[in-house]
């Protein structure tokens, strides 16, 4: 290992390390049970049975029924399916969303608006980026039903949580449909979908120690939409294409592991986040925290988005952190390692000359790691060379 830098991985909102137990669960479906689930013979039947078992597991852990879970290639596809389905099948001519949604939602809604399929409306946010529920209610009462409301549960850049029950009840009262991008909260917060007034949610396996390229869409049984990916009868006609059997087994196993001891993971990760926050405040005068990410409640416990005072190495900071062994990001994964502006930070802090660095944690992150990362960041800012 000589010469190899030990890495401190603080970019878990971008992706998480697959749990070895998830990998073990997947391997038999690559080595032995590699059948096509649509085949009628033994290989196919084994694969089909496995997928349906996985669906039952996911549905059980989310408090819903297997008929409401559709496996996808991840969060982006699930978001696209829900939003396009609501506009094209359910007749939603108006979409209410927020300017700090993930691009999987924002770009989809913008494209639909650009094509004239729906009109886009942005709900107001408060100064920390939290949804203004009164403005949402006002928009809903002005627009003709049915309206699609798409608001994420936990913001991947600044951590802000949105109240699913409050929004869902409001939307129901106005005869609309509610989609929530729950990619950052599935596997991190308990979800009881039978008792949550939501029509669509999205999950991505790689955000909770599962495989990349896997995920699912929940569609409430009161709602029927057309498929987004056409061309086969898979997923009960909702998503054409041969299923990623090993990936589906992996996502179900990952969710099972994430939901076991969820409260203990929550407490551990929150303590790590608060330790980093305190360490950064001690070491870096003038540091602030973006959105609600500095809060112990009302925010993802997995995300701390630091706002650094202007500094001479700003342009190179993420790269310098990486060279010193700390993996963090500038905003979302798309801006990691580059200075492409974050649409979330630009919306919340227009014209700001401060730099955002997002640290995000998982159940494997340790206190020692975050304290070392704080030393390294502080050292870089004052021109010292500190390496892991
Ligand atoms: C909030 C949110 N939505 C959607 C996605 C997209 O998920 P996937 O990478 O599985 O397509 C991400 C991933 O970064 C995310 O954080």
XYZ file of C-alpha atoms and ligand atoms in Angstrom:
404
model
C 0.000 0.000 0.000
C 3.047 2.307 0.120
C 2.444 5.638 -1.511
C -1.306 5.118 -1.576
C -3.342 7.790 0.142
C -5.965 6.701 2.654
C -9.213 8.312 1.623
C -11.826 9.818 3.864
C -15.079 9.439 1.963
C -17.445 12.268 2.856
C -19.570 12.211 -0.304
C -22.269 9.740 0.682
C -25.091 11.859 -0.740
C -23.513 11.185 -4.151
C -23.236 7.470 -3.524
C -22.487 5.011 -0.736
C -20.164 2.049 -0.579
C -22.074 -1.161 -1.341
C -22.434 -3.233 1.824
C -20.552 -6.560 1.383
C -23.762 -8.369 2.397
C -25.500 -6.684 -0.536
C -22.777 -7.860 -2.891
C -23.078 -11.424 -1.489
C -26.819 -11.307 -2.089
C -26.303 -10.278 -5.730
C -23.576 -12.707 -6.780
C -25.741 -15.881 -7.087
C -27.942 -13.971 -9.567
C -24.915 -13.278 -11.752
C -23.246 -16.700 -11.399
C -25.982 -19.318 -11.146
C -29.507 -17.919 -11.344
C -28.927 -15.734 -14.370
C -32.177 -16.500 -16.154
C -34.426 -13.989 -17.878
C -37.418 -13.517 -15.541
C -39.745 -13.511 -18.562
C -38.681 -17.028 -19.648
C -41.060 -19.833 -18.845
C -38.382 -22.434 -18.121
C -36.683 -23.148 -14.808
C -33.993 -20.479 -15.090
C -36.609 -17.853 -15.852
C -38.933 -18.985 -13.095
C -36.134 -18.820 -10.494
C -35.364 -15.252 -11.496
C -39.054 -14.274 -11.472
C -39.554 -15.735 -7.990
C -36.489 -13.842 -6.746
C -37.748 -10.512 -8.120
C -41.163 -10.948 -6.579
C -39.534 -11.797 -3.245
C -37.472 -8.607 -3.499
C -40.585 -6.586 -4.338
C -42.330 -7.979 -1.284
C -39.356 -7.066 0.894
C -39.203 -3.472 -0.392
C -42.978 -3.041 -0.105
C -43.007 -4.466 3.440
C -40.222 -2.129 4.578
C -42.050 0.902 3.178
C -45.443 -0.089 4.582
C -47.091 -0.625 1.244
C -48.132 -3.467 -1.049
C -45.924 -5.168 -3.688
C -48.345 -4.099 -6.454
C -47.328 -0.486 -5.802
C -43.550 -1.008 -6.274
C -41.939 -0.862 -9.738
C -38.206 -1.491 -10.078
C -36.296 1.047 -12.186
C -32.712 1.910 -13.078
C -32.631 4.401 -10.217
C -33.959 7.666 -8.895
C -33.819 9.623 -12.155
C -35.925 7.124 -14.067
C -38.412 6.867 -11.214
C -38.786 10.680 -11.099
C -39.154 10.905 -14.886
C -41.773 8.140 -14.929
C -43.868 9.777 -12.230
C -43.738 13.326 -13.576
C -44.294 12.436 -17.231
C -47.025 9.970 -16.223
C -48.862 12.571 -14.155
C -48.802 15.065 -17.029
C -49.511 12.669 -19.886
C -51.826 10.143 -18.256
C -53.446 11.961 -15.350
C -54.023 15.210 -17.227
C -52.007 17.502 -14.957
C -51.551 20.688 -16.959
C -49.788 22.505 -14.137
C -46.743 21.442 -12.147
C -45.744 23.069 -8.887
C -42.190 22.382 -7.839
C -39.267 24.247 -6.284
C -36.131 25.717 -7.865
C -33.885 23.596 -5.620
C -35.139 20.170 -6.693
C -32.668 17.673 -8.114
C -32.252 17.997 -11.890
C -34.025 14.633 -12.286
C -37.183 16.566 -11.355
C -36.341 20.089 -12.433
C -35.151 19.275 -15.939
C -38.050 16.870 -16.523
C -40.576 19.512 -15.508
C -38.767 22.168 -17.576
C -38.786 19.948 -20.674
C -42.514 19.282 -20.290
C -43.092 23.025 -19.937
C -40.852 23.788 -22.911
C -42.873 21.361 -25.043
C -46.098 23.006 -23.942
C -47.344 19.894 -22.154
C -47.637 21.624 -18.774
C -47.076 24.988 -17.122
C -44.462 25.292 -14.443
C -44.911 27.153 -11.147
C -42.294 27.559 -8.431
C -43.247 27.595 -4.798
C -41.574 30.278 -2.685
C -38.810 29.226 -0.317
C -37.829 30.940 2.906
C -34.329 32.359 3.364
C -32.988 28.932 4.382
C -34.621 27.172 1.429
C -37.613 25.655 3.252
C -40.906 25.437 1.356
C -43.363 28.239 2.076
C -46.457 26.088 2.697
C -48.792 29.091 2.648
C -47.601 30.015 -0.814
C -48.063 26.388 -1.881
C -51.659 26.494 -0.637
C -52.224 29.784 -2.461
C -50.850 28.378 -5.723
C -53.009 25.263 -5.383
C -56.142 27.299 -4.878
C -55.405 29.463 -7.954
C -54.654 26.658 -10.424
C -57.174 24.366 -12.105
C -57.124 20.762 -10.821
C -55.516 18.353 -11.195
C -52.128 19.879 -10.390
C -48.949 17.842 -9.982
C -46.908 18.903 -6.961
C -43.339 17.611 -6.984
C -41.367 18.478 -3.867
C -38.453 16.501 -2.601
C -38.439 14.987 0.889
C -34.775 15.718 1.672
C -32.636 18.095 -0.378
C -29.438 16.399 -1.548
C -27.346 19.576 -1.353
C -28.505 21.475 1.711
C -30.419 18.747 3.540
C -33.731 20.598 4.024
C -36.632 18.270 4.851
C -40.158 18.841 3.569
C -43.219 17.659 5.500
C -44.747 14.926 3.322
C -47.981 14.785 5.339
C -48.554 18.510 5.268
C -47.925 18.805 1.531
C -49.798 15.582 0.704
C -52.906 16.592 2.638
C -52.896 20.008 1.004
C -52.558 18.489 -2.457
C -55.350 15.966 -1.795
C -57.665 18.739 -0.603
C -57.164 20.430 -3.981
C -57.671 17.236 -6.005
C -54.055 17.079 -7.172
C -51.276 14.501 -7.255
C -48.162 14.526 -5.108
C -44.775 13.221 -6.203
C -41.860 13.366 -3.806
C -38.260 12.663 -4.721
C -37.334 10.637 -1.640
C -33.988 9.484 -3.014
C -32.086 10.940 -0.033
C -34.499 9.702 2.619
C -35.423 6.130 1.609
C -33.381 3.874 3.882
C -32.573 6.795 6.208
C -35.974 7.787 7.579
C -38.912 5.463 8.318
C -41.573 5.663 5.597
C -45.053 4.280 6.140
C -46.601 4.773 2.729
C -50.015 3.306 3.520
C -50.463 6.195 5.917
C -48.769 8.926 3.879
C -50.797 11.016 1.404
C -48.331 10.684 -1.457
C -48.913 9.326 -4.974
C -45.362 8.709 -6.156
C -42.002 8.382 -4.449
C -38.595 7.520 -5.881
C -35.803 5.412 -4.377
C -32.200 4.734 -5.483
C -30.273 1.743 -4.139
C -26.862 3.377 -4.234
C -27.864 6.008 -1.662
C -28.224 3.344 1.053
C -25.298 0.983 0.393
C -26.956 -0.813 -2.506
C -25.834 -1.087 -6.131
C -25.767 1.830 -8.564
C -28.239 1.732 -11.446
C -31.008 0.298 -9.274
C -34.058 1.824 -7.671
C -37.779 1.878 -7.651
C -40.884 3.957 -8.092
C -43.810 3.700 -5.703
C -47.146 4.420 -7.375
C -50.149 4.654 -5.083
C -52.812 2.144 -6.157
C -55.348 4.991 -6.554
C -53.283 6.163 -9.531
C -52.694 4.547 -12.942
C -50.070 5.936 -15.324
C -48.580 4.832 -18.635
C -45.029 3.477 -18.757
C -42.110 5.827 -19.389
C -39.896 3.103 -20.854
C -41.924 1.247 -23.482
C -41.209 -2.004 -25.235
C -42.011 -4.930 -22.982
C -44.527 -6.209 -20.487
C -42.053 -6.247 -17.601
C -42.959 -4.696 -14.266
C -46.619 -5.350 -14.975
C -46.478 -3.336 -18.193
C -45.023 -0.332 -16.383
C -41.394 -0.567 -17.491
C -40.208 -2.326 -20.602
C -36.809 -4.059 -20.594
C -35.319 -7.190 -19.085
C -34.992 -6.682 -15.366
C -31.656 -6.140 -13.600
C -32.213 -9.203 -11.428
C -28.981 -9.013 -9.425
C -29.488 -5.271 -8.928
C -33.045 -5.783 -7.743
C -31.876 -8.389 -5.247
C -29.200 -5.915 -4.134
C -31.564 -2.987 -3.658
C -33.962 -5.120 -1.564
C -31.129 -6.427 0.618
C -29.691 -2.933 1.021
C -33.046 -1.555 2.126
C -33.476 -4.411 4.584
C -30.055 -3.646 6.110
C -30.727 0.109 6.152
C -34.032 -0.365 7.951
C -32.489 -2.687 10.538
C -31.128 -0.470 13.310
C -32.185 2.677 11.421
C -32.494 4.663 14.643
C -28.993 3.642 15.753
C -27.594 4.653 12.334
C -29.457 7.962 12.625
C -27.964 8.736 16.035
C -24.448 7.720 15.012
C -24.469 9.708 11.764
C -26.021 12.765 13.421
C -23.301 12.740 16.082
C -20.664 12.606 13.349
C -22.288 15.522 11.493
C -22.513 17.642 14.637
C -18.901 16.818 15.529
C -17.764 18.018 12.097
C -19.871 21.148 12.388
C -18.327 22.000 15.765
C -14.817 21.204 14.549
C -15.229 23.427 11.492
C -16.639 26.276 13.563
C -13.635 26.055 15.909
C -11.108 25.987 13.099
C -12.526 28.277 10.395
C -13.602 31.779 11.451
C -16.599 33.047 9.523
C -17.797 29.622 8.397
C -21.548 29.229 7.940
C -23.788 26.365 6.876
C -26.024 26.376 3.833
C -29.788 25.970 3.986
C -30.915 23.967 7.001
C -27.902 21.682 6.882
C -26.441 22.959 10.138
C -29.577 22.033 12.057
C -29.888 18.877 14.121
C -33.564 18.607 13.117
C -35.537 19.463 9.995
C -32.544 18.478 7.901
C -30.886 15.332 6.561
C -28.582 13.974 9.270
C -26.380 12.717 6.433
C -25.540 16.147 4.961
C -23.561 19.186 6.153
C -23.104 21.898 3.542
C -20.428 24.367 4.599
C -20.294 27.935 3.330
C -16.689 29.116 3.387
C -15.608 32.741 3.511
C -13.891 33.896 0.301
C -10.403 32.400 0.162
C -7.494 32.399 -2.309
C -7.711 28.686 -3.170
C -11.462 28.665 -3.653
C -11.243 27.551 -7.301
C -9.055 24.597 -6.458
C -10.412 23.679 -3.068
C -12.221 20.443 -3.922
C -9.250 19.231 -5.897
C -6.874 20.134 -3.063
C -9.134 18.345 -0.593
C -9.093 15.299 -2.841
C -5.306 15.409 -3.114
C -5.166 15.513 0.676
C -7.426 12.431 0.838
C -10.811 14.012 1.553
C -13.632 13.209 -0.870
C -16.316 15.914 -0.715
C -18.387 17.750 -3.266
C -19.246 21.264 -4.332
C -22.960 20.707 -4.420
C -24.486 17.667 -6.021
C -22.387 14.870 -7.497
C -22.577 16.600 -10.879
C -20.519 19.519 -9.587
C -18.113 17.392 -7.559
C -14.519 18.067 -8.516
C -15.377 21.021 -10.705
C -16.574 24.515 -10.153
C -19.795 24.151 -12.125
C -22.133 26.304 -10.083
C -24.724 24.597 -7.930
C -28.225 25.638 -8.961
C -29.316 25.112 -5.361
C -26.690 27.413 -3.826
C -27.107 29.941 -6.644
C -30.852 30.044 -5.947
C -30.475 30.404 -2.188
C -27.482 32.780 -2.233
C -27.477 34.642 -5.559
C -24.250 36.510 -6.256
C -22.510 35.074 -3.203
C -18.711 34.977 -3.256
C -18.643 32.238 -0.611
C -17.827 28.669 -1.525
C -19.993 25.672 -0.762
C -18.484 22.350 0.252
C -20.886 19.499 0.900
C -19.845 16.824 3.356
C -22.125 13.804 3.537
C -21.930 10.827 5.819
C -22.956 7.198 6.133
C -23.179 4.617 8.875
C -19.512 3.749 8.248
C -18.204 7.328 8.732
C -16.261 7.795 11.980
C -15.681 10.743 14.306
C -11.940 10.392 13.769
C -12.424 10.758 10.012
C -14.474 13.930 10.222
C -12.114 15.548 12.730
C -9.202 14.788 10.436
C -11.134 16.239 7.495
C -11.765 19.422 9.501
C -8.018 19.721 10.221
C -7.193 19.215 6.564
C -9.719 21.768 5.329
C -8.635 24.349 7.895
C -4.991 23.674 7.033
C -5.609 24.171 3.325
C -7.347 27.470 3.958
C -4.367 28.846 5.886
C -1.864 27.387 3.451
C -0.655 24.452 5.538
C -0.128 21.032 4.011
C -1.986 18.391 6.023
C -2.479 14.912 4.612
C -4.271 11.810 5.853
C -32.445 13.897 -4.556
C -31.991 13.050 -5.693
N -32.859 12.726 -6.658
C -32.508 11.947 -7.687
C -31.239 11.461 -7.809
C -30.899 10.604 -8.979
O -30.807 9.256 -8.610
P -30.028 8.214 -9.536
O -28.581 8.577 -9.473
O -30.304 6.879 -8.918
O -30.599 8.304 -10.889
C -30.280 11.790 -6.834
C -28.889 11.336 -6.958
O -27.958 12.108 -6.875
C -30.669 12.599 -5.742
O -29.821 12.943 -4.781
